[in-house]
Coordinates of C-alpha atoms in Angstrom, one line a residue:
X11 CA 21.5 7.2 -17.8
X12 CA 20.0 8.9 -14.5
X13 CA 22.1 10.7 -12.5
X14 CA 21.4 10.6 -8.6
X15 CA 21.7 13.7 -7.1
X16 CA 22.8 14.0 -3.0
X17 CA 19.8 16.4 -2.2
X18 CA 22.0 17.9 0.4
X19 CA 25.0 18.7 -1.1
X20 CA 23.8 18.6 -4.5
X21 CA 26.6 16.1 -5.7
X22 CA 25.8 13.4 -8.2
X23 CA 26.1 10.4 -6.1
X24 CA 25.8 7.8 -9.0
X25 CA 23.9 7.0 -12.4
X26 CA 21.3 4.4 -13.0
X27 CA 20.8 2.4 -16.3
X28 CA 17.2 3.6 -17.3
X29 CA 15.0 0.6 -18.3
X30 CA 12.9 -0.2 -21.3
X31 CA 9.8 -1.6 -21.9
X32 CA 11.9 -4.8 -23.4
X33 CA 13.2 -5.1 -19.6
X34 CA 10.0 -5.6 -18.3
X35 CA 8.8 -8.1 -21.0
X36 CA 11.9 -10.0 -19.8
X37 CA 11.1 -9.8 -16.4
X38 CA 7.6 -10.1 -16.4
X39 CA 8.8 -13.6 -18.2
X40 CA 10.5 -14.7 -16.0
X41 CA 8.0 -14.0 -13.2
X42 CA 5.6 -16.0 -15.2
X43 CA 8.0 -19.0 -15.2
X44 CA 8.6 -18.7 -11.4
X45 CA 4.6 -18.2 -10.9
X46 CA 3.8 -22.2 -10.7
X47 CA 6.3 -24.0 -8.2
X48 CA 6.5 -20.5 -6.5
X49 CA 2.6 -20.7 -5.7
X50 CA 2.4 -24.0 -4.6
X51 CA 5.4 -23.8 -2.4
X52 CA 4.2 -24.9 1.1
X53 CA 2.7 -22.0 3.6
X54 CA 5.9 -22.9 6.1
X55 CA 8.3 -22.8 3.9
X56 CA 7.1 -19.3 2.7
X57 CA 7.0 -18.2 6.3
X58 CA 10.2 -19.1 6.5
X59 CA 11.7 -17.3 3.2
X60 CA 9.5 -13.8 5.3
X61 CA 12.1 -14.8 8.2
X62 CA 15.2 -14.4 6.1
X63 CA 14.0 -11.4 4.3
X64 CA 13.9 -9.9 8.1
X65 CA 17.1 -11.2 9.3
X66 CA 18.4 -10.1 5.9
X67 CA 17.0 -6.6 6.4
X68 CA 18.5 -6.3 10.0
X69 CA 21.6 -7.5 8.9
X70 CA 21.8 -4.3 6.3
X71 CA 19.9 -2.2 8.5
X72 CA 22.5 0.5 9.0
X73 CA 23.8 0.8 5.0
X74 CA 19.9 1.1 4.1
X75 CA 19.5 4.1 6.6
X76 CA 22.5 6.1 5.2
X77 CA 22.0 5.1 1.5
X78 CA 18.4 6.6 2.2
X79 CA 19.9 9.3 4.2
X80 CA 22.3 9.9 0.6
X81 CA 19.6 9.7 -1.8
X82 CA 16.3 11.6 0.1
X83 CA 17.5 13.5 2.4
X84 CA 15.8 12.3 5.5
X85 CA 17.8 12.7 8.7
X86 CA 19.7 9.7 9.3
X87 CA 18.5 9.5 12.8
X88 CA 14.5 9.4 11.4
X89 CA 16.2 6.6 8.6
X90 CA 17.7 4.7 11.5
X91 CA 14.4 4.5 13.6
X92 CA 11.5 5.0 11.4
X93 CA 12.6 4.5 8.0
X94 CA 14.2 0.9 8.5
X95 CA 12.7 0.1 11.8
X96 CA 8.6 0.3 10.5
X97 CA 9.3 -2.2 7.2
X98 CA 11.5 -4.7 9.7
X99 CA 8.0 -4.4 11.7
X100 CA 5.7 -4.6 9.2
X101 CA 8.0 -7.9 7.7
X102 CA 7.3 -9.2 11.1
X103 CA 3.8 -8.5 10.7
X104 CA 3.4 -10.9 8.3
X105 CA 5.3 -14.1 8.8
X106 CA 3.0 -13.9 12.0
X107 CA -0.2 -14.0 10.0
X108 CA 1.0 -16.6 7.9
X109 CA 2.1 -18.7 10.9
X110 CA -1.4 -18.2 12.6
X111 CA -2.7 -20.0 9.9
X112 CA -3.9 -17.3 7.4
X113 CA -3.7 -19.6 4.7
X114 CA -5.9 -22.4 6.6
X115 CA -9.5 -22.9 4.2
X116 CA -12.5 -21.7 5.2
X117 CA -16.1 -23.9 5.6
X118 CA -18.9 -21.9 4.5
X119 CA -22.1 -24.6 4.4
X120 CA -21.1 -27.3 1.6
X121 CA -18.1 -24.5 0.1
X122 CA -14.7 -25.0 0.7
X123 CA -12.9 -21.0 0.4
X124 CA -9.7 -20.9 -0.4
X125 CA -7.6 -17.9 -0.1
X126 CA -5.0 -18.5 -3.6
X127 CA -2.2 -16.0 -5.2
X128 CA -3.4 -13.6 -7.9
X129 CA -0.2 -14.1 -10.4
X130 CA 2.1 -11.6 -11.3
X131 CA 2.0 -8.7 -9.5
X132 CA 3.8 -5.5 -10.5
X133 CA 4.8 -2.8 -7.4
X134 CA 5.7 0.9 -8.1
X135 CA 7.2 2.6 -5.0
X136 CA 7.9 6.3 -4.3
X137 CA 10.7 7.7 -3.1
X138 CA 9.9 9.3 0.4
X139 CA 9.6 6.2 2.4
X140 CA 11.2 3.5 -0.4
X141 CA 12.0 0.4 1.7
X142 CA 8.5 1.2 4.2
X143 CA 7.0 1.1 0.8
X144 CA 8.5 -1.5 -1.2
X145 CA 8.4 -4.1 2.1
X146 CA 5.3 -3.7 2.3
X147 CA 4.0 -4.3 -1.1
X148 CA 7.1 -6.8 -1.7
X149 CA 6.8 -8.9 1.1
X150 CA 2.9 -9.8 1.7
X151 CA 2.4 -10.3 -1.9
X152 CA 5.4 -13.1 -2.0
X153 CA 4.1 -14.2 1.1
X154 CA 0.7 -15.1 -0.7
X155 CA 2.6 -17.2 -3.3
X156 CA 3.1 -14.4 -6.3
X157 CA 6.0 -13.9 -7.7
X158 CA 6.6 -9.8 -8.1
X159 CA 8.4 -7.5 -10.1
X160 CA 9.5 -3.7 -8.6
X161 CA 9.5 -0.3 -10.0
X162 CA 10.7 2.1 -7.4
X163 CA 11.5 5.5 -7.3
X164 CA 14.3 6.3 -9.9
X165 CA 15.5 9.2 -7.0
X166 CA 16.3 6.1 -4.5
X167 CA 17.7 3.4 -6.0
X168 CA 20.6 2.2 -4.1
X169 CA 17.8 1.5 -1.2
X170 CA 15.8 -0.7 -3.8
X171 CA 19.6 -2.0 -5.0
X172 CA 20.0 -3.4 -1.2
X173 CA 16.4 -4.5 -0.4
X174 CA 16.9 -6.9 -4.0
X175 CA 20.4 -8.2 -2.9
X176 CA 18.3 -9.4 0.6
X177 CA 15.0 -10.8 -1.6
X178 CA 17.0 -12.4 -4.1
X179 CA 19.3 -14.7 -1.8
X180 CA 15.8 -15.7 0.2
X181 CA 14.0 -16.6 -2.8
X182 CA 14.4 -19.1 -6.4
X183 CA 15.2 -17.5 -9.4
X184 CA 12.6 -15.5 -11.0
X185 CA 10.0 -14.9 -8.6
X186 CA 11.6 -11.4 -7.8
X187 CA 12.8 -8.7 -10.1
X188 CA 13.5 -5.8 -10.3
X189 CA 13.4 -3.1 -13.0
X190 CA 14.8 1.0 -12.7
X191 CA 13.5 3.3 -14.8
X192 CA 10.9 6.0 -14.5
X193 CA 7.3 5.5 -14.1
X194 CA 5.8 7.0 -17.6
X195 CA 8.4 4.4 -19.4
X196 CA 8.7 1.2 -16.8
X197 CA 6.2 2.1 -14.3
X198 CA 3.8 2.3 -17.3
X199 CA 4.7 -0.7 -19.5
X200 CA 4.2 -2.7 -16.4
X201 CA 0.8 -1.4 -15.9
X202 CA -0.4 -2.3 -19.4
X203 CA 1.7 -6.0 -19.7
X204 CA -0.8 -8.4 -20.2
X205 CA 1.1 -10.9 -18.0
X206 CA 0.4 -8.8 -15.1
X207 CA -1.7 -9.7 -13.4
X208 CA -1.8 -6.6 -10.7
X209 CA -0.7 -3.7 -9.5
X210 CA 0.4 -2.0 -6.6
X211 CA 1.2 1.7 -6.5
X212 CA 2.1 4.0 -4.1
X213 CA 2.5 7.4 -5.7
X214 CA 0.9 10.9 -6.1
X215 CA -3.4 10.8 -6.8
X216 CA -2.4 11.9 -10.7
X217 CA 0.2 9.4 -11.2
X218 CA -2.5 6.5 -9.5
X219 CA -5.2 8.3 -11.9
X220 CA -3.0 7.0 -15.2
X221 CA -2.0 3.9 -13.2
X222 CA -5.4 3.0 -13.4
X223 CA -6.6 4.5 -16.5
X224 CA -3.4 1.7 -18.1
X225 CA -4.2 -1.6 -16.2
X226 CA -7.9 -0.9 -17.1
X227 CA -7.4 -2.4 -20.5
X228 CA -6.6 -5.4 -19.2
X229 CA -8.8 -5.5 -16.0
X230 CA -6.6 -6.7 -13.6
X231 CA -6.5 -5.5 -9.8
X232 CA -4.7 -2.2 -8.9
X233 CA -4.3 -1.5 -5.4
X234 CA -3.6 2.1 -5.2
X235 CA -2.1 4.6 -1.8
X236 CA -1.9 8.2 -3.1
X237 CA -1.8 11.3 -1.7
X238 CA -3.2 13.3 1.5
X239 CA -4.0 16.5 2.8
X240 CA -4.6 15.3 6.2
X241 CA -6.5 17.3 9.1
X242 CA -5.5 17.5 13.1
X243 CA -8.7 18.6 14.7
X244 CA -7.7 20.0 18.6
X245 CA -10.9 20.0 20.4
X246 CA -12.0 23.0 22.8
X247 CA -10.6 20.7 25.8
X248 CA -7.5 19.3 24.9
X249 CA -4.2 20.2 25.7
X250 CA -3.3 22.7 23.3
X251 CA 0.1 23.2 24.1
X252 CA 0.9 19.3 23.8
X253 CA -1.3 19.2 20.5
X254 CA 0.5 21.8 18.6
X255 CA 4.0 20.3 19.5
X256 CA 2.7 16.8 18.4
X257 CA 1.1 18.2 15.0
X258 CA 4.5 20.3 14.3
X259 CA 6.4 17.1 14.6
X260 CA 4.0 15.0 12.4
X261 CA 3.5 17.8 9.4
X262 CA 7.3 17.8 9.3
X263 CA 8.3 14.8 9.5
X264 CA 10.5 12.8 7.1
X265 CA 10.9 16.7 5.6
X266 CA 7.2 17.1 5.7
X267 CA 7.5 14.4 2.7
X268 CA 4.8 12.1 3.9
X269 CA 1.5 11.5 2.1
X270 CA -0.2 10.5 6.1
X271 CA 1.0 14.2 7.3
X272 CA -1.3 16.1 9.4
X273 CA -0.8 19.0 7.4
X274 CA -3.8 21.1 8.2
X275 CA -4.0 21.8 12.2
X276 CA -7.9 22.8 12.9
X277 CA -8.4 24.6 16.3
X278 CA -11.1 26.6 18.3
X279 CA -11.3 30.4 16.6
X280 CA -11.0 32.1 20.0
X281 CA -7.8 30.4 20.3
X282 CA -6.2 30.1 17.1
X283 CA -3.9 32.9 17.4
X284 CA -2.2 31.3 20.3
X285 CA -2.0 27.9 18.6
X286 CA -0.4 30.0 16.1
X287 CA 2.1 30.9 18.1
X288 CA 2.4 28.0 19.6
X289 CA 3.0 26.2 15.9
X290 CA 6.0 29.1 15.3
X291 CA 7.8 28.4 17.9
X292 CA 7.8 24.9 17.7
X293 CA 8.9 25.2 14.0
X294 CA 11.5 27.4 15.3
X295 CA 13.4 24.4 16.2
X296 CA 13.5 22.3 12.7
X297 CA 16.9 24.0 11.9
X298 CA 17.6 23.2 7.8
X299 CA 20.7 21.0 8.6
X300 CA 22.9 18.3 7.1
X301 CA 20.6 15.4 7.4
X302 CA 24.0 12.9 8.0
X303 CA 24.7 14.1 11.3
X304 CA 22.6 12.6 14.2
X305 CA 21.2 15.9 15.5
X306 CA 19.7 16.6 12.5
X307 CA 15.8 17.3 12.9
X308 CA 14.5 18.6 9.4
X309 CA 16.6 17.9 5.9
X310 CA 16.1 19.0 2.5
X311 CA 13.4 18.0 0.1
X312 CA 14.3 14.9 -2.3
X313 CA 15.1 17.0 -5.7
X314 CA 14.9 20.9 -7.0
X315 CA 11.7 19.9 -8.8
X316 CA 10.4 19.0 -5.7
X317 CA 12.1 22.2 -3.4
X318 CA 10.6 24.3 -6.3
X319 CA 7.0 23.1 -5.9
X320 CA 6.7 23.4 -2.0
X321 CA 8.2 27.1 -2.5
X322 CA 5.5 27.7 -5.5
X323 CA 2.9 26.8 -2.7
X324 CA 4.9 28.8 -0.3
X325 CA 4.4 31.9 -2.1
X326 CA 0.8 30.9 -2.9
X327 CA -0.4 30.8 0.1
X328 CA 1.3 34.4 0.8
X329 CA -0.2 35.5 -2.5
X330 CA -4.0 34.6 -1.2
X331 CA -3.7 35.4 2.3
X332 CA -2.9 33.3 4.7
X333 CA -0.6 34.6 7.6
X334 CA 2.8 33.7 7.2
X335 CA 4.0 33.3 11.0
X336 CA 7.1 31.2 10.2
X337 CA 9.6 30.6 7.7
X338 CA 8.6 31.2 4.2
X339 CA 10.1 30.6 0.5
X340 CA 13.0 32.0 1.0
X341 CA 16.1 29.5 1.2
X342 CA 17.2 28.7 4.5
X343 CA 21.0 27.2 3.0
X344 CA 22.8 28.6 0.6
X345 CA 23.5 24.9 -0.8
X346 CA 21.0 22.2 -1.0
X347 CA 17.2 21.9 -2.0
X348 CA 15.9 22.7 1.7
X349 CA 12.7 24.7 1.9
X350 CA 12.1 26.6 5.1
X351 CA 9.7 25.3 8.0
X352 CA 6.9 27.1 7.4
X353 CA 3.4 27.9 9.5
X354 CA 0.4 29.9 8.2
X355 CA -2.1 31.2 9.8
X356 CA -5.6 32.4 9.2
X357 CA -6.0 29.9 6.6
X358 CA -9.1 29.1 5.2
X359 CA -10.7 25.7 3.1
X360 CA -10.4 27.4 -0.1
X361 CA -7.3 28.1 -0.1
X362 CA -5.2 26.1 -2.1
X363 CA -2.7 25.5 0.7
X364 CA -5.8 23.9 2.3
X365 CA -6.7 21.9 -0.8
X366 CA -3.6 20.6 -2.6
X367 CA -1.2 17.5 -1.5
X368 CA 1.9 20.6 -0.7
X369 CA 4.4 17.5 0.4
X370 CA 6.4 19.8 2.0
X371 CA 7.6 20.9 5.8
X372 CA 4.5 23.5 5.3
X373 CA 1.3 23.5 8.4
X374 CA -1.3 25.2 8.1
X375 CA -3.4 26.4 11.0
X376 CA -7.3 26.8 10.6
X377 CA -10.2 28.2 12.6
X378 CA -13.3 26.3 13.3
X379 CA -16.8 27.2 15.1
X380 CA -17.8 24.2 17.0
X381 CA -17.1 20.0 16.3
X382 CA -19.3 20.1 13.5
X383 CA -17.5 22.7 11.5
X384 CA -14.3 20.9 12.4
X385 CA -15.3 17.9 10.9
X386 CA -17.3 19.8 8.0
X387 CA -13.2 20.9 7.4
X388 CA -11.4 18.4 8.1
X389 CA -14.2 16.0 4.8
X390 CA -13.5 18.9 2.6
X391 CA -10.9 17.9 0.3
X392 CA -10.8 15.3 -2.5
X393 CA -8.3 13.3 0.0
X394 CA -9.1 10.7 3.2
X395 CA -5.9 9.1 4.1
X396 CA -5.3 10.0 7.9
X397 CA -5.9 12.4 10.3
X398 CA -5.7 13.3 14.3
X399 CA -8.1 14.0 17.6
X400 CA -7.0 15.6 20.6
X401 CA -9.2 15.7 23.2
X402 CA -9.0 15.2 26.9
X403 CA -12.5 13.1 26.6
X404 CA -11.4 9.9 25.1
X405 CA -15.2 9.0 23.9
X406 CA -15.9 12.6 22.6
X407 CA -12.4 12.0 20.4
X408 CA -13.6 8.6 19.6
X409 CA -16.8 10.2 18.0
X410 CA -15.5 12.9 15.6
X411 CA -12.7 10.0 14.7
X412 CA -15.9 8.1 13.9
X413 CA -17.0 10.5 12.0
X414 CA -14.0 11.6 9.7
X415 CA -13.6 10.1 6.4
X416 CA -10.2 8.7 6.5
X417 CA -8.7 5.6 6.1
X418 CA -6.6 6.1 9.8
X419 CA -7.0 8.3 12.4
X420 CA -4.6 8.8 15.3
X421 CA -6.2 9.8 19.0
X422 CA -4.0 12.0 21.1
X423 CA -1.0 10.8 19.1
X424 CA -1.7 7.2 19.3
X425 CA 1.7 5.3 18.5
X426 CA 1.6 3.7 14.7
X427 CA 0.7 0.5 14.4
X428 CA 2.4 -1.5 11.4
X429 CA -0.3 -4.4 11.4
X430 CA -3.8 -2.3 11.2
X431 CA -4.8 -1.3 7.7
X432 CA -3.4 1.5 6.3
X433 CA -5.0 3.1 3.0
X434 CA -7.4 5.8 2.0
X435 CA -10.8 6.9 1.0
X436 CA -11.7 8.7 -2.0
X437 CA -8.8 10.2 -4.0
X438 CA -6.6 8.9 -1.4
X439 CA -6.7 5.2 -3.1
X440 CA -8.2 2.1 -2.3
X441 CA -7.0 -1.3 -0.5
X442 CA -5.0 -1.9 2.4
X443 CA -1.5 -2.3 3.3
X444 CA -0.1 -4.3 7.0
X445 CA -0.8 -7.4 8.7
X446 CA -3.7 -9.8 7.2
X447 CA -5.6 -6.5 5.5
X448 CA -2.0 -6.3 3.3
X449 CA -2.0 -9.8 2.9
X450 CA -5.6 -9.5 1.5
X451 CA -4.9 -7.2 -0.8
X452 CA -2.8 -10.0 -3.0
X453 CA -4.9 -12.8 -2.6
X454 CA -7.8 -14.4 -5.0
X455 CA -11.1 -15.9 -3.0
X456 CA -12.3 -19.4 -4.6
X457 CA -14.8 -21.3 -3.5
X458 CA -15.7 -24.5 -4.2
X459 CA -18.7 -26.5 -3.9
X460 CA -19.1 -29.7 -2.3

């Protein structure tokens, strides 16, 4: 059994039944079963299954934002209007592509193109945004007529638990299962079933490494969003004030647990001291609170494992010299796994703190020359998944976001947008998820000749 631990209050909240590789042969069955009337059901009706998965979802909103609230940690405020709210949206998303006529074929000279389900397809969600995640690897790949079976996080499973009870009363038997367990024993078998016919994992870049280095024996697709170490370059003319407050906010967000985070804030030398101390004070209000109560801004990290590793980089980026200008590794509650806001300052690329996915309420603030060094800082980690531009020059910002290599990049805090592609370059993963670039992601091409 797992025990799930309150990361809070430190309180074993429940136990889950840890599954086998003999669970996921029988699930994996019965997905193969579903697969054939599943993938010739009509587009409309489809459509229409999306539509009760939504209404389902809204109906349970509020017992999915404090079962995540229970089991992650994330304020309940954040869980209310992010953390349900995006995957509602990004449901939304697609039952309007279907309904434009995604499925519609395709005349290419004397070809007809088809866009067809690939099969089976296996999805392995994390824990830090579980339904965000599972919705949108869930949803557009039923939507494309496969049936699906889900590995999520083992540390939030009463949020998978109520997602299932919705999918389940929308869909036949079979097409959807679900499977706990933890990703070297279930998350692995499903990689490596030969009925699988894909997989889509959302994870840390080492865990997506051996995702991939499984489901190569058998070839079949693996869509993969991994980690980020994501830069917010403040050019010499934005607001600076404005930026700093904005790229607090986003580096902590969800707990600073959130693989998109701008985690590294790049800003003019002459006036990185005061963005500095801009950063500070701004992290001066996250107050380490109980993430139940609405006021809530900043809440602990998911598990010990995971407070001790943001602490271990804490003190590592003391240990090689960055500026420590706010919080630090010392505990900020006496009960609970919360790690401190912290800001450095003075950091530089080769720092590890600079380098490494931290996933953690930790910013650092870096120096730059001119735009080309910015940029030259922002490319240089193994990662690519998002990134910000502030500028008060909307074209200039346009150009360096043109010339980052990320898979999104926000200009002057640009609102989110739950049906453009979101995914990474490099060792940030490949494919898409949202809108027709997620529904992509699950389909085969064919094209036949006339």
């Amino acid at each position: 059994m797992i025990e799930v631990v309150n990361p809070a209050t430190e309180e074993v909240i429940g136990t889950l039944a840890e599954g086998t590789p003999a669970d996921v042969d029988t699930a994996v069955a019965a997905a193969v079963a579903a697969f054939p009337a599943w993938s010739q059901t009509e587009v409309e009706e489809r459509a229409k299954v999306v539509r009760a998965i939504i209404d389902g979802l809204e109906r349970q909103s509020q017992e999915i934002a404090r079962a995540m609230t229970a089991e992650m940690g994330t304020p309940i405020t954040f869980s209310q209007k992010v953390q349900v709210a995006n995957p509602i949206a990004i449901a939304k998303g697609v039952a309007d592509v279907l309904e434009r006529g995604y499925f519609e074929p395709e005349e290419i000279g004397n070809s007809l193109v088809l866009r067809e389900p690939i099969g089976v397809v296996a999805a392995i969600t994390p824990w830090n945004f579980p339904l965000q995640q599972m919705v949108a690897k869930v949803v557009p790949a039923l939507a494309a007529g496969n049936t699906v079976v889900l590995k999520p996080s083992e540390l939030a499973p009463k949020t998978a638990d109520l997602l299932a009870e919705v999918i389940e009363a929308a869909v036949p038997s079979g097409v959807f299962g679900l499977v706990h367990g933890t990703g070297p024993v279930v998350g692995e078998a499903l990689a490596a079933h030969p009925d699988v016919d894909m997989v889509s994992f959302t994870g840390s870049t080492r865990a997506g490494r051996q995702v991939s280095k499984v489901a190569s024996e058998t070839v079949k697709r693996v869509a993969l969003e991994l980690g980020g170490k994501s830069a917010c370059i403040v050019l010499d003319d934005a607001d600076l004030a404005r930026a700093v407050k904005i790229a607090v906010a986003n580096a902590f967000m969800n707990n600073g647990q959130a693989c998109s985070a701008w985690t590294r804030l790049l800003v003019p030398a002459d006036r990185h001291d005061e963005a500095v101390e801009l950063a500070a004070q701004a992290a001066a209000k996250y107050t380490s609170a109980d993430p139940a109560d609405p006021s809530t801004r900043i809440g602990p990290a998911v598990s010990k494992a995971q407070c001790d590793r943001v602490v271990g980089y804490i003190r590592k980026g003391v240990e090689e010299g960055a500026r420590l200008a706010a919080g630090g590794p010392e505990a900020p509650l006496s009960q609970g796994f919360y790690v401190a806001p912290t800001v450095f300052g003075g950091v530089t690329p080769e720092m590890t703190i600079a380098q490494e996915e931290i996933f953690g309420p930790v910013l650092a603030v870096m120096p730059y020359v001119d735009e080309d060094d910015a940029v030259r800082i922002a490319n240089s980690t193994i990662y690519g998944l998002a990134g910000g531009v502030f500028s008060a020059d909307a074209d200039r910002a346009m150009r360096v976001a043109k010339r980052l290599r990320t898979g999104q990049v926000d200009i002057n805090a640009a609102a989110f947008n739950t049906s453009a592609p979101f995914g990474g370059y490099r060792q940030s993963g490949n494919g898409r998820e949202f809108g027709r670039f997620g529904l992509d992601e699950f389909c085969e091409i064919k094209s036949i000749q006339r």
